[in-house]
Coordinates of C-alpha atoms in Angstrom, one line a residue:
Chain H
M1 CA 79.7 79.7 90.5
F2 CA 76.0 78.2 89.7
R3 CA 73.0 79.4 91.6
N4 CA 71.9 77.4 94.6
Q5 CA 68.4 77.4 96.3
Y6 CA 70.2 78.9 99.5
D7 CA 71.9 81.5 98.3
T8 CA 69.5 84.3 98.7
D9 CA 69.7 85.2 101.9
V10 CA 72.8 85.8 104.1
T11 CA 71.0 84.2 106.9
T12 CA 70.4 81.1 105.4
W13 CA 72.8 78.1 105.6
S14 CA 73.2 75.8 102.8
P15 CA 73.1 72.1 103.6
A16 CA 76.8 71.7 103.0
G17 CA 77.3 74.4 105.9
R18 CA 78.1 77.1 103.9
L19 CA 77.1 80.9 103.5
H20 CA 76.7 81.4 100.0
Q21 CA 76.1 85.3 100.1
V22 CA 79.6 85.7 102.1
E23 CA 81.1 83.6 99.4
Y24 CA 79.6 85.7 96.6
A25 CA 80.9 88.9 98.6
M26 CA 84.4 87.5 98.7
E27 CA 84.0 87.0 94.9
A28 CA 83.3 90.3 94.3
V29 CA 86.9 90.8 95.9
K30 CA 88.3 88.6 93.5
Q31 CA 86.9 90.5 90.8
G32 CA 88.5 93.6 91.8
S33 CA 91.7 95.1 90.5
A34 CA 94.5 93.6 92.6
A35 CA 96.1 94.9 95.7
I36 CA 99.5 94.0 97.1
G37 CA 101.1 94.2 100.4
L38 CA 104.7 92.9 101.9
R39 CA 106.6 93.9 104.9
S40 CA 109.8 94.0 106.3
K41 CA 111.6 94.7 109.8
T42 CA 111.1 98.4 109.4
H43 CA 108.6 99.1 106.8
V44 CA 105.5 98.0 105.2
V45 CA 104.6 98.6 101.5
L46 CA 101.1 98.6 99.8
A47 CA 100.6 98.6 96.0
T48 CA 97.6 98.6 93.9
V49 CA 96.5 98.3 90.2
N50 CA 94.6 101.2 89.4
K51 CA 92.1 100.4 86.7
A52 CA 90.2 103.6 85.0
S53 CA 86.6 102.6 84.0
S54 CA 87.2 104.5 80.7
E55 CA 90.1 106.2 79.0
L56 CA 88.3 109.5 80.0
S57 CA 87.9 108.7 83.6
A58 CA 90.7 109.2 86.5
H59 CA 91.8 106.3 88.1
Q60 CA 90.0 104.9 91.3
K61 CA 91.6 105.5 94.8
K62 CA 92.3 102.3 96.3
L63 CA 95.1 103.5 99.1
F64 CA 93.7 105.2 102.2
K65 CA 95.7 106.9 105.0
I66 CA 93.8 105.8 108.1
D67 CA 96.2 107.3 110.4
N68 CA 99.7 108.3 110.6
H69 CA 100.7 104.9 111.3
I70 CA 98.1 103.1 109.4
G71 CA 97.1 102.8 105.9
I72 CA 95.0 100.6 103.7
A73 CA 94.8 99.1 100.2
M74 CA 91.4 97.8 98.9
A75 CA 90.0 95.4 96.2
G76 CA 86.3 94.9 95.4
L77 CA 83.7 97.5 96.0
T78 CA 85.5 100.5 96.6
A79 CA 82.8 102.3 98.0
D80 CA 82.4 99.9 100.6
G81 CA 86.0 100.4 101.1
R82 CA 85.7 104.2 101.5
V83 CA 82.8 103.4 104.3
L84 CA 85.4 101.2 106.2
S85 CA 88.0 103.6 106.0
R86 CA 86.0 106.4 107.3
Y87 CA 84.7 104.3 110.2
M88 CA 88.6 103.1 110.6
R89 CA 89.8 106.8 110.7
S90 CA 87.1 107.6 113.3
E91 CA 88.1 104.7 115.6
C92 CA 91.8 105.7 115.5
I93 CA 91.2 109.4 116.0
N94 CA 88.7 108.6 119.0
H95 CA 91.4 106.1 120.2
H96 CA 94.1 108.9 120.1
F97 CA 91.7 111.2 121.8
V98 CA 91.0 109.0 124.9
F99 CA 94.8 107.3 125.3
E100 CA 97.0 109.9 123.5
S101 CA 98.9 106.9 121.7
P102 CA 98.2 105.3 118.2
L103 CA 95.6 102.3 118.2
P104 CA 97.5 99.4 117.6
V105 CA 97.1 98.0 114.2
G106 CA 95.6 94.3 115.4
R107 CA 93.0 96.1 117.5
L108 CA 91.8 98.1 114.6
V109 CA 91.7 95.0 112.3
V110 CA 89.7 93.1 114.9
Q111 CA 87.0 96.1 115.1
V112 CA 86.8 96.0 111.2
A113 CA 86.6 92.0 111.2
D114 CA 83.6 92.3 114.1
K115 CA 82.0 95.0 112.0
A116 CA 81.8 92.9 108.9
Q117 CA 80.8 89.8 110.9
V118 CA 77.6 91.7 111.7
C119 CA 76.6 91.9 108.2
T120 CA 76.9 88.2 107.7
Q121 CA 74.3 87.6 110.6
R122 CA 71.6 90.3 109.6
S123 CA 68.8 89.6 107.2
W124 CA 68.3 93.5 106.5
K125 CA 72.0 93.7 105.7
R126 CA 74.7 92.5 103.1
P127 CA 78.2 91.5 103.8
Y128 CA 80.9 94.3 102.7
G129 CA 82.2 93.6 99.3
V130 CA 85.5 94.6 99.7
G131 CA 88.8 93.2 100.9
L132 CA 91.3 95.3 102.7
L133 CA 95.0 95.0 103.1
V134 CA 95.7 97.0 106.4
A135 CA 99.5 98.1 106.8
G136 CA 100.6 99.3 110.1
L137 CA 103.3 100.2 112.6
D138 CA 102.9 99.7 116.4
E139 CA 104.9 99.0 119.6
T140 CA 105.5 95.4 118.2
G141 CA 106.6 96.4 114.8
P142 CA 105.4 96.6 111.3
H143 CA 102.2 94.5 110.6
L144 CA 100.0 93.5 107.4
Y145 CA 96.6 92.2 107.8
Q146 CA 94.0 91.1 105.5
N147 CA 90.5 91.8 106.2
C148 CA 87.8 89.7 104.6
P149 CA 84.0 90.3 103.8
S150 CA 83.3 87.1 105.8
G151 CA 84.5 88.7 109.0
N152 CA 88.0 86.7 109.0
Y153 CA 91.2 88.5 109.5
S154 CA 94.9 87.4 109.2
E155 CA 98.2 88.5 109.2
Y156 CA 100.5 88.3 106.7
Q157 CA 104.3 88.7 105.8
A158 CA 103.3 89.6 102.0
F159 CA 100.1 89.0 100.2
A160 CA 97.9 89.8 97.2
I161 CA 94.2 90.1 96.8
G162 CA 91.9 90.9 93.6
S163 CA 92.1 89.9 90.2
R164 CA 95.3 88.3 88.7
S165 CA 96.6 88.4 92.1
Q166 CA 97.7 84.9 91.8
A167 CA 100.6 86.2 89.6
A168 CA 101.8 88.4 92.2
K169 CA 101.4 86.0 94.7
T170 CA 103.6 83.4 93.2
Y171 CA 106.1 85.9 92.8
L172 CA 105.9 86.9 96.4
E173 CA 106.0 83.3 97.6
R174 CA 109.1 83.1 95.9
K175 CA 110.7 86.2 97.6
F176 CA 109.1 86.5 100.8
E177 CA 112.0 84.8 103.0
T178 CA 114.2 87.7 101.9
F179 CA 111.7 90.5 102.8
M180 CA 112.2 91.0 106.6
E181 CA 115.8 92.2 105.9
C182 CA 114.9 94.1 102.8
T183 CA 115.5 98.2 102.7
K184 CA 112.4 100.7 102.2
E185 CA 113.7 101.1 98.4
E186 CA 114.0 97.3 97.9
L187 CA 110.7 96.5 99.3
I188 CA 108.9 99.0 97.2
R189 CA 110.8 97.6 94.0
H190 CA 109.6 94.0 95.0
A191 CA 106.0 95.8 95.3
V192 CA 106.2 97.4 92.0
F193 CA 107.3 94.3 90.4
A194 CA 104.7 92.2 92.2
V195 CA 102.0 94.7 90.5
K196 CA 103.8 94.2 87.1
E197 CA 103.2 90.7 87.5
S198 CA 99.5 91.2 87.9
L199 CA 99.5 93.7 84.9
Q200 CA 101.0 91.0 82.8
E201 CA 100.3 92.3 79.4
E202 CA 99.8 95.8 80.2
E203 CA 102.6 98.5 80.1
L204 CA 103.2 99.7 83.9
S205 CA 103.3 102.9 84.5
S206 CA 102.8 105.6 87.1
G207 CA 99.4 106.0 85.9
N208 CA 97.9 102.3 86.5
C209 CA 99.4 101.6 89.5
G210 CA 99.7 103.3 93.1
V211 CA 102.1 102.5 96.0
A212 CA 102.3 103.6 99.6
V213 CA 104.7 103.1 102.6
V214 CA 104.5 103.2 106.2
G215 CA 107.9 102.9 108.2
I216 CA 109.4 103.3 111.7
D217 CA 109.3 107.1 112.4
E218 CA 107.8 107.6 108.7
P219 CA 104.2 108.2 108.5
F220 CA 101.9 106.6 105.9
V221 CA 102.3 108.2 102.8
V222 CA 101.1 107.6 99.2
L223 CA 103.8 108.0 96.9
D224 CA 103.3 110.6 94.3
P225 CA 103.5 109.8 90.7
K226 CA 107.0 111.2 90.0
T227 CA 108.7 109.1 92.6
L228 CA 106.6 106.1 91.9
Q229 CA 107.7 106.4 88.1
S230 CA 111.5 106.9 88.9
Y231 CA 110.8 103.2 90.9
I232 CA 109.3 101.9 87.7
E233 CA 112.2 102.9 85.7
S234 CA 114.8 101.6 88.1
L235 CA 113.2 98.4 87.7
E236 CA 113.6 98.6 83.8
T237 CA 117.4 99.7 84.0
G238 CA 117.9 97.1 86.4
K239 CA 116.3 94.3 84.2
E240 CA 118.4 95.5 81.4
E241 CA 121.4 95.5 83.6
Q242 CA 120.7 92.0 84.6
Q243 CA 120.3 90.8 81.2
T244 CA 123.5 92.4 80.1
M245 CA 125.2 90.7 83.3
E246 CA 123.6 87.4 82.1
E247 CA 125.1 87.8 78.5
T248 CA 128.7 88.8 79.7
G249 CA 128.6 86.7 82.5
T250 CA 129.8 89.1 85.4
D251 CA 128.8 88.9 88.6
D252 CA 128.6 92.7 89.9
R253 CA 126.7 93.3 93.0
Q254 CA 124.1 96.0 92.0
S255 CA 121.7 97.8 94.5
L256 CA 118.7 96.0 92.9
Q257 CA 119.7 92.7 93.9
V258 CA 118.2 91.1 96.7
Q259 CA 119.2 87.7 98.4
H260 CA 118.4 84.9 95.9
E261 CA 117.4 81.4 96.3
G262 CA 118.8 79.0 93.7
T263 CA 115.9 78.8 91.3
G264 CA 117.4 77.1 88.5
S265 CA 119.0 79.2 85.7
R266 CA 116.2 81.8 86.3
G267 CA 117.7 85.3 86.8
I268 CA 118.4 86.5 90.5
S269 CA 117.6 90.2 90.8
V270 CA 114.3 91.7 91.2
G271 CA 114.2 93.6 87.9
A272 CA 114.9 90.8 85.9
G273 CA 113.3 87.6 87.2
D274 CA 112.7 86.2 83.8
D275 CA 113.5 86.8 80.1
S276 CA 109.8 87.5 79.5
P277 CA 106.6 87.9 81.2
T278 CA 105.1 84.7 79.4
D279 CA 107.7 82.4 81.1
M280 CA 106.2 83.3 84.6
E281 CA 103.7 80.3 85.8
T282 CA 100.6 82.0 86.5
Chain E
M1 CA 38.9 129.0 160.2
S2 CA 39.9 132.6 159.7
M3 CA 43.5 131.6 159.0
M4 CA 42.3 129.6 155.5
F5 CA 41.4 133.2 154.1
A6 CA 44.3 135.0 155.2
P7 CA 46.9 135.5 152.8
R8 CA 49.9 133.3 153.9
L9 CA 53.4 134.2 153.0
T10 CA 54.8 131.5 150.8
E11 CA 58.2 130.5 150.4
A12 CA 58.2 132.0 146.8
A13 CA 56.9 135.6 147.9
A14 CA 59.7 135.7 150.8
P15 CA 62.8 136.9 150.2
T16 CA 65.1 134.0 149.6
T17 CA 69.0 133.5 150.2
H18 CA 71.0 131.8 147.8
A19 CA 73.3 129.1 149.3
A20 CA 76.7 129.6 148.6
P21 CA 78.1 127.1 146.1
T22 CA 80.4 124.9 147.6
W23 CA 81.7 123.5 144.4
S24 CA 82.7 125.0 141.3
P25 CA 83.3 123.1 137.8
Y26 CA 86.0 125.7 136.9
D27 CA 89.3 127.2 138.2
N28 CA 91.2 130.2 136.9
N29 CA 95.0 128.8 136.2
G30 CA 95.8 132.4 135.6
G31 CA 98.1 133.6 132.8
T32 CA 98.3 135.7 130.0
C33 CA 98.5 135.6 126.2
V34 CA 99.5 138.0 123.6
A35 CA 99.5 138.1 119.9
I36 CA 100.8 140.3 117.2
A37 CA 100.4 140.0 113.3
G38 CA 103.0 141.3 111.0
E39 CA 103.2 141.5 107.2
D40 CA 104.6 138.0 106.7
Y41 CA 104.8 136.9 110.2
C42 CA 102.9 136.3 113.6
V43 CA 104.3 136.4 117.0
I44 CA 102.0 134.3 119.6
A45 CA 103.3 134.3 123.6
A46 CA 102.3 133.2 126.7
D47 CA 103.5 133.1 130.0
T48 CA 104.6 129.9 131.6
R49 CA 103.0 130.2 135.2
M50 CA 100.2 127.9 136.2
S51 CA 98.4 128.9 139.4
T52 CA 95.3 128.4 141.6
G53 CA 94.3 130.7 144.0
F54 CA 97.3 132.4 145.5
S55 CA 99.6 129.4 144.8
I56 CA 101.7 128.6 142.1
L57 CA 101.2 124.9 140.7
T58 CA 104.3 125.0 138.1
R59 CA 106.5 127.6 136.8
N60 CA 106.9 125.6 133.4
Y61 CA 103.6 125.2 131.8
S62 CA 103.0 125.8 128.3
K63 CA 99.8 127.7 127.3
I64 CA 100.5 127.5 123.6
H65 CA 99.4 124.7 121.4
Q66 CA 100.2 124.2 117.4
I67 CA 97.3 122.9 116.0
T68 CA 98.3 123.2 112.1
D69 CA 101.5 124.2 110.4
K70 CA 100.3 127.7 110.2
S71 CA 97.8 128.1 113.3
V72 CA 99.0 128.6 116.7
L73 CA 96.7 128.6 119.8
A74 CA 97.2 130.5 123.0
S75 CA 95.0 130.0 125.8
S76 CA 94.7 131.3 129.4
G77 CA 91.8 130.2 132.0
F78 CA 91.0 127.0 133.1
Q79 CA 93.6 124.5 131.8
A80 CA 91.7 121.3 132.0
D81 CA 89.0 122.9 129.8
I82 CA 92.0 124.3 127.7
R83 CA 93.6 121.0 127.2
A84 CA 90.1 119.4 126.3
L85 CA 89.6 122.2 123.7
Q86 CA 93.0 121.7 122.0
K87 CA 92.2 117.8 121.8
N88 CA 89.2 118.5 120.6
L89 CA 90.6 120.9 117.7
D90 CA 93.2 118.4 116.9
A91 CA 90.8 115.9 116.4
R92 CA 88.7 117.9 114.1
H93 CA 91.6 118.9 112.2
Q94 CA 92.6 115.3 111.5
I95 CA 89.4 114.6 110.3
Y96 CA 89.7 117.8 107.8
Q97 CA 92.8 116.6 106.6
H98 CA 91.3 113.2 105.8
Q99 CA 88.5 114.9 104.0
H100 CA 90.0 117.4 102.1
S101 CA 94.0 116.1 101.8
K102 CA 95.4 119.4 103.0
Q103 CA 95.8 121.3 106.2
M104 CA 93.1 123.9 107.4
S105 CA 93.9 127.4 106.8
C106 CA 94.2 130.0 109.7
P107 CA 91.0 131.5 109.1
A108 CA 89.2 128.2 108.7
M109 CA 90.6 127.5 112.0
A110 CA 89.4 130.2 113.5
Q111 CA 85.8 129.7 112.7
L112 CA 85.9 126.3 113.7
L113 CA 87.2 127.3 117.0
S114 CA 84.4 129.8 117.5
N115 CA 81.9 127.2 116.5
T116 CA 83.6 124.8 119.0
L117 CA 83.5 127.5 121.6
Y118 CA 79.6 128.3 121.0
Y119 CA 78.6 124.7 120.9
K120 CA 79.1 124.4 124.7
R121 CA 77.2 127.9 125.2
F122 CA 75.3 126.5 128.2
F123 CA 78.5 125.0 129.8
P124 CA 81.3 126.8 128.4
Y125 CA 84.8 126.3 128.0
Y126 CA 86.7 128.5 130.6
A127 CA 89.0 129.5 127.9
F128 CA 90.4 132.9 126.8
N129 CA 91.9 132.4 123.5
V130 CA 94.1 134.1 121.1
L131 CA 94.7 132.3 117.8
G132 CA 97.3 133.5 115.8
G133 CA 99.0 132.4 112.5
L134 CA 99.4 132.8 108.7
D135 CA 96.5 133.2 106.3
S136 CA 96.3 131.9 102.8
E137 CA 98.4 134.7 101.4
G138 CA 100.8 134.3 104.0
R139 CA 99.9 137.5 106.0
G140 CA 100.0 137.1 109.7
C141 CA 96.6 137.2 111.5
V142 CA 95.4 137.1 115.0
Y143 CA 91.9 136.3 116.0
T144 CA 90.8 136.9 119.5
Y145 CA 87.8 135.3 121.4
D146 CA 85.7 135.4 124.2
A147 CA 84.9 132.4 126.3
V148 CA 81.9 131.5 124.1
G149 CA 83.1 131.8 120.8
S150 CA 82.8 135.7 119.7
Y151 CA 85.8 136.4 117.8
E152 CA 87.5 139.1 115.5
R153 CA 90.3 139.4 113.4
S154 CA 92.8 142.0 114.5
G155 CA 96.2 143.1 114.1
Y156 CA 96.9 142.2 117.8
S157 CA 95.5 141.0 121.1
S158 CA 95.8 139.9 124.4
Q159 CA 93.8 137.7 126.9
G160 CA 94.2 136.3 130.4
T161 CA 94.7 138.2 133.9
G162 CA 97.5 140.6 132.5
M163 CA 95.2 141.5 129.8
Q164 CA 94.2 144.8 131.2
L165 CA 97.9 145.8 131.7
I166 CA 99.2 144.7 128.3
M167 CA 96.2 146.0 126.0
P168 CA 96.6 149.6 126.4
V169 CA 100.4 149.3 125.5
L170 CA 99.9 147.4 122.7
D171 CA 97.0 150.1 121.6
N172 CA 99.4 152.5 122.1
Q173 CA 102.4 151.1 120.1
L174 CA 100.4 149.3 117.3
K175 CA 97.0 150.8 117.0
S176 CA 96.7 152.5 113.8
A177 CA 95.2 156.3 113.7
S178 CA 91.5 157.0 113.2
P179 CA 90.4 156.6 109.7
L180 CA 89.5 160.3 109.9
V181 CA 92.9 161.2 110.6
L182 CA 94.9 158.8 108.1
P183 CA 93.9 156.2 105.7
L184 CA 92.9 153.0 107.1
R185 CA 96.0 150.9 107.3
Q186 CA 96.1 147.0 107.0
S187 CA 95.3 144.9 110.2
T188 CA 99.0 144.1 110.4
T189 CA 101.6 146.1 111.9
P190 CA 104.3 147.8 110.2
L191 CA 106.9 146.4 112.5
S192 CA 109.6 143.9 111.5
E193 CA 109.6 140.6 113.3
V194 CA 112.3 141.3 115.8
E195 CA 110.6 144.6 117.0
A196 CA 107.5 142.8 117.5
V197 CA 109.4 139.9 119.5
D198 CA 110.9 142.7 121.5
L199 CA 107.8 144.5 122.1
V200 CA 106.1 141.1 123.5
K201 CA 109.1 140.6 125.8
D202 CA 108.6 144.1 127.1
T203 CA 105.1 143.7 127.4
F204 CA 105.4 140.6 129.5
A205 CA 108.0 141.9 131.9
S206 CA 105.7 145.0 132.6
A207 CA 102.8 142.7 133.1
A208 CA 104.6 140.6 135.6
E209 CA 105.6 143.5 137.7
R210 CA 101.8 144.1 138.8
D211 CA 99.9 140.8 137.8
I212 CA 100.4 138.4 140.5
Y213 CA 99.2 135.3 138.3
T214 CA 101.9 136.4 135.2
G215 CA 105.3 135.4 135.7
D216 CA 107.9 132.8 135.5
G217 CA 108.7 132.9 132.0
V218 CA 107.3 133.9 128.5
E219 CA 107.1 131.5 125.7
I220 CA 107.2 133.0 122.3
V221 CA 106.3 131.3 119.2
I222 CA 106.9 133.0 115.9
V223 CA 105.3 131.9 112.6
N224 CA 106.5 132.9 109.3
R225 CA 107.1 131.6 105.8
D226 CA 110.2 129.5 106.9
G227 CA 108.0 127.7 109.5
I228 CA 107.5 127.8 113.5
R229 CA 110.4 129.2 115.8
H230 CA 110.3 129.1 119.5
E231 CA 111.8 131.3 122.0
L232 CA 112.0 131.3 125.8
M233 CA 112.7 134.2 127.8
D234 CA 112.6 134.3 132.0
L235 CA 110.6 136.5 133.9
K236 CA 110.3 137.3 137.6
R237 CA 109.6 134.5 139.8
D238 CA 107.8 136.4 142.7

């Protein structure tokens, strides 16, 4: 993006009718490491790519529990995300204190969006530099929302934000119609596979990815590394089984498999979408 | 003219009468709470009668509130204030869990309760609290409070309308002898869990005989390493 004369202030419009500062803030989100979300009829799963700034440091925390029924994944300036998550937690606690019931997800998302909008219309503020994927459950079922620095929000069946999220999005676009009927395990496997797509060359391990789940009667929880590692491994075995299956030509039904669309000669299960990562379109 | 110089009896000097208050922000809903700390358990109990004046509002109201996996609060007094206090502590505990990724220990909760009560020093929560649970080492602990947050850890305690009937009995059964006579014992009772529960049942049955505000039923909560257990016992309904 090249510099413009109208991009110094968030309160200055450009002649093209754009607020460049807001767009630059969204760019910060695109530069952050990926966050992915997907939902079914009963669960919502969030997954993140965890980048460590150096080999010596621990990975950044990008999955936050907001309340028993809501959690978020963030991409971008995680410090801004921490501040927003503190606000969201406070709102949930206050709502629960007054109404003795959980704050509906959509309401919380709107409150965050309004808070973000304020920063786009004050000369002494700057927009938040973080994009949030908000996963939550309320009376109307499971929901996945995205919150933008611009103050916009929208609901999704599945989505990905951050760097190299397009790879994950492409995978999700292929599979999302099957998500509603997925079990929790299948949904998590889809999420882990989507993270794998975003990592591309890098080896997927419980060290560089994080997963969290929330479901009906299941409070939001970030999966511990051991559980996560077993999901990652099941992905690998699924991939091997699928490859042997393709070689032998049998059609055994496996627990890994999810409903398939006829996408040519490509593999049909989660673990073995392709023979190699480089075949994936980006 | 001379009237100007004669000392006049002003309102301030004359004896004033205080008008009897027509409305009080408080009410006492009665009831009694007891807690006993053991080596590896804690028993917290409260009767289930809620009253106002000489009337019974309900025979089946719980004065016991579980705040964390290891802390249980029993309170007698003004139940509206008590409910507000419970919600306050719950919210504060949620915040703590978000910040520290773990639950509060019982001693930490004890301090928080004290601070919360003193915060309203000049319009107090009309709550007489007994906090029971397990400390970080798994030993039973009991904390007893006054309405403005003064607290102390002890091996056993009771609060409420039946307190004066029950406390001497607990002293008799549980109090360790003076340190001059025998070496100072731990602040937990050597009684077994079953014995402690039986003692609690007996004390409530006795208190219900003479305290009009105590009766209908006892709710007993036992906290030990396996978790939290509930028992209910009937009391005289008169």
